[in-house]
Amino acid sequence: MTAEIRESTAPRHARILGIGAYRPSRVVPNAEVIEAIDSSDEWIQQRSGIKQRRWASPEESVQMMSVAASRQALERAGVDASEVDCVVVATVSHLLQTPAIATAIAHELGTDQAAAFDISAACAGFCHGIALASDMVRGGSATNVLVIGVERLTDLLDLHDRGTAFIFADGAGAALVGASDVAGIGPVVWGSDGEQFDLIRQKEDWRDVVGTPALPGSGVMPHLVMQGNPVFRWASFAMAKTAHQALERAGLKAEDLDVFVPHQANMRIIDAMARAMKLPDHVKIARDIAEQGNTSAASIPLALDRMIEDGEAKSGDLALLIAFGAGLAYAAQVVTVP
Ligand SMILES: CC(C)(COP(=O)(O)OP(=O)(O)OC[C@H]1O[C@@H](n2cnc3c(N)ncnc32)[C@H](O)[C@@H]1OP(=O)(O)O)[C@@H](O)C(=O)NCCC(=O)NCCS
């Protein structure tokens, strides 16, 4: 008889046990970015809703910000770092190709040699991480998974690019996902549309920038570029449908929701999605973009943390998360606020 693999764990539920955030100390108002892009505070606020953003100092590295956000998430969850058995970091702006920054973060936090890896799903990265963490906890391959969304997009920013310089920013958010008696993370609805691969991207390949031994490059950092208009249309309409599907998959209706936390890309996209989804008035909507800019993978945990801090989101509330961005990649799920 052929031997069979033995399952060592029974399926269980997962939920977010704690959220943490790190916002860089330097606040950058629109006035500081407008000259280089021939813009105005009024134009930026009207087109994007952004009033200010935070940009990291040299000391506020991807690792430093991640560790700070993670420590807060762990403290709020009441879980010691030694109990974390997996660290997942969603980022596109850790500029050392290998090893994964997650390993250094896991070590600095004091985990007991947790599994650690990075994922690249741009602005959708945090929701991808939550989906993976939920499945890991439910499937039994991990007990406490730390999901971190972190960016230092200023390293990839062309301050003279009118389409991106005022949008992107820095920061880190973290969520500890652990076991639960009841379902605290709904099924993920996710996907990608690679036909639109070029809409948001790193403009230059590293080899074109740095060169190869045979062919030295330009020595100039690669930059993020974006075709704002098609991204705007895709996000405003297609993503509202995805958000609806995430609700349906969780067996919920819009009126069951307490909180809506879409990726903080643009205030007009947030408003368009809320309208398309016909969200009832009682649903509180994250609008962190005004103060924080677009922090890509960090935007959802930062926005949720802000709502918890401000008393807009309470423990036990049902929150719909939806993240979308370069790829184009997207992911959405309903979670219970810790
Ligand atoms: C970037 C964005 C705010 C630009 O707004 P827009 O309305 O699409 O702007 P357009 O590129 O069509 O340009 C409209 C006008 O504003 C001007 N303009 C463009 N950028 C400008 C700037 N930074 N400041 C002032 N004027 C600007 C253009 O020259 C154009 O002028 P014209 O009408 O005289 O030709 C918008 O496209 C957007 O938010 N897209 C989605 C971005 C996003 O969410 N990205 C992240 C996804 S993860």
PDB file of C-alpha atoms and ligand atoms in Angstrom, residues 37-39 43 47-48 123 162-163 166-168 200 226 228-229 231-232 263 265-266 268-269 294 324-325, ligand 1:
ATOM      1  CA  ILE A  37       6.097  70.117 -11.586  1.00  0.00           C
ATOM      2  CA  ASP A  38       4.602  73.524 -12.432  1.00  0.00           C
ATOM      3  CA  SER A  39       1.465  72.755 -10.447  1.00  0.00           C
ATOM      4  CA  TRP A  43      -4.883  71.586  -8.675  1.00  0.00           C
ATOM      5  CA  ARG A  47      -7.541  66.246  -8.769  1.00  0.00           C
ATOM      6  CA  SER A  48      -6.280  63.920  -6.046  1.00  0.00           C
ATOM      7  CA  CYS A 123      -0.313  48.718  -4.180  1.00  0.00           C
ATOM      8  CA  ARG A 162       3.921  65.848 -13.111  1.00  0.00           C
ATOM      9  CA  GLY A 163       2.055  62.537 -13.079  1.00  0.00           C
ATOM     10  CA  PHE A 166       2.723  64.756  -5.883  1.00  0.00           C
ATOM     11  CA  ILE A 167       1.101  61.349  -5.409  1.00  0.00           C
ATOM     12  CA  PHE A 168       3.549  58.878  -3.931  1.00  0.00           C
ATOM     13  CA  ILE A 200       2.215  51.861 -13.763  1.00  0.00           C
ATOM     14  CA  MET A 226       2.165  56.065 -14.546  1.00  0.00           C
ATOM     15  CA  GLY A 228      -2.814  58.350 -14.764  1.00  0.00           C
ATOM     16  CA  ASN A 229      -5.954  58.543 -16.864  1.00  0.00           C
ATOM     17  CA  VAL A 231      -5.464  53.860 -14.237  1.00  0.00           C
ATOM     18  CA  PHE A 232      -8.076  56.256 -12.907  1.00  0.00           C
ATOM     19  CA  HIS A 263      -6.353  51.653  -1.377  1.00  0.00           C
ATOM     20  CA  ALA A 265      -4.729  56.221  -4.519  1.00  0.00           C
ATOM     21  CA  ASN A 266      -6.857  59.273  -5.183  1.00  0.00           C
ATOM     22  CA  ARG A 268     -11.837  60.918  -6.557  1.00  0.00           C
ATOM     23  CA  ILE A 269     -11.343  57.163  -7.049  1.00  0.00           C
ATOM     24  CA  ASN A 294      -0.356  57.217  -1.853  1.00  0.00           C
ATOM     25  CA  PHE A 324      -5.193  47.692  -6.594  1.00  0.00           C
ATOM     26  CA  GLY A 325      -2.260  48.987  -8.573  1.00  0.00           C
TER      27      GLY A 325
HETATM   28  C1  LIG B   1      -2.664  61.593 -11.907  1.00  0.00           C
HETATM   29  C2  LIG B   1      -4.045  62.254 -12.018  1.00  0.00           C
HETATM   30  C3  LIG B   1      -4.383  62.986 -10.725  1.00  0.00           C
HETATM   31  C4  LIG B   1      -4.033  63.246 -13.173  1.00  0.00           C
HETATM   32  O1  LIG B   1      -5.319  63.809 -13.320  1.00  0.00           O
HETATM   33  P1  LIG B   1      -5.986  63.840 -14.761  1.00  0.00           P
HETATM   34  O2  LIG B   1      -7.255  64.542 -14.593  1.00  0.00           O
HETATM   35  O3  LIG B   1      -6.019  62.445 -15.284  1.00  0.00           O
HETATM   36  O4  LIG B   1      -4.936  64.722 -15.541  1.00  0.00           O
HETATM   37  P2  LIG B   1      -4.513  64.652 -17.076  1.00  0.00           P
HETATM   38  O5  LIG B   1      -3.231  63.882 -17.168  1.00  0.00           O
HETATM   39  O6  LIG B   1      -5.664  64.223 -17.929  1.00  0.00           O
HETATM   40  O7  LIG B   1      -4.245  66.166 -17.337  1.00  0.00           O
HETATM   41  C5  LIG B   1      -5.283  67.147 -17.245  1.00  0.00           C
HETATM   42  C6  LIG B   1      -4.661  68.515 -17.355  1.00  0.00           C
HETATM   43  O8  LIG B   1      -3.888  68.780 -16.164  1.00  0.00           O
HETATM   44  C7  LIG B   1      -2.533  69.074 -16.528  1.00  0.00           C
HETATM   45  N1  LIG B   1      -1.689  68.467 -15.514  1.00  0.00           N
HETATM   46  C8  LIG B   1      -1.212  67.203 -15.466  1.00  0.00           C
HETATM   47  N2  LIG B   1      -0.499  67.020 -14.362  1.00  0.00           N
HETATM   48  C9  LIG B   1      -0.516  68.177 -13.688  1.00  0.00           C
HETATM   49  C10 LIG B   1       0.037  68.606 -12.472  1.00  0.00           C
HETATM   50  N3  LIG B   1       0.762  67.770 -11.690  1.00  0.00           N
HETATM   51  N4  LIG B   1      -0.200  69.878 -12.063  1.00  0.00           N
HETATM   52  C11 LIG B   1      -0.940  70.715 -12.809  1.00  0.00           C
HETATM   53  N5  LIG B   1      -1.484  70.363 -13.987  1.00  0.00           N
HETATM   54  C12 LIG B   1      -1.280  69.103 -14.419  1.00  0.00           C
HETATM   55  C13 LIG B   1      -2.312  68.463 -17.877  1.00  0.00           C
HETATM   56  O9  LIG B   1      -1.307  69.129 -18.576  1.00  0.00           O
HETATM   57  C14 LIG B   1      -3.686  68.656 -18.522  1.00  0.00           C
HETATM   58  O10 LIG B   1      -3.781  69.982 -18.965  1.00  0.00           O
HETATM   59  P3  LIG B   1      -4.629  70.343 -20.309  1.00  0.00           P
HETATM   60  O11 LIG B   1      -6.044  69.939 -19.997  1.00  0.00           O
HETATM   61  O12 LIG B   1      -4.441  71.819 -20.433  1.00  0.00           O
HETATM   62  O13 LIG B   1      -4.013  69.534 -21.389  1.00  0.00           O
HETATM   63  C15 LIG B   1      -5.150  61.188 -12.280  1.00  0.00           C
HETATM   64  O14 LIG B   1      -5.023  60.654 -13.569  1.00  0.00           O
HETATM   65  C16 LIG B   1      -5.094  60.047 -11.320  1.00  0.00           C
HETATM   66  O15 LIG B   1      -5.279  60.246 -10.126  1.00  0.00           O
HETATM   67  N6  LIG B   1      -4.894  58.826 -11.812  1.00  0.00           N
HETATM   68  C17 LIG B   1      -4.840  57.656 -10.966  1.00  0.00           C
HETATM   69  C18 LIG B   1      -3.623  57.704 -10.145  1.00  0.00           C
HETATM   70  C19 LIG B   1      -3.542  56.613  -9.206  1.00  0.00           C
HETATM   71  O16 LIG B   1      -4.478  56.364  -8.519  1.00  0.00           O
HETATM   72  N7  LIG B   1      -2.434  55.946  -9.174  1.00  0.00           N
HETATM   73  C20 LIG B   1      -2.130  54.941  -8.272  1.00  0.00           C
HETATM   74  C21 LIG B   1      -2.819  53.703  -8.605  1.00  0.00           C
HETATM   75  S1  LIG B   1      -2.199  52.576  -7.535  1.00  0.00           S
END
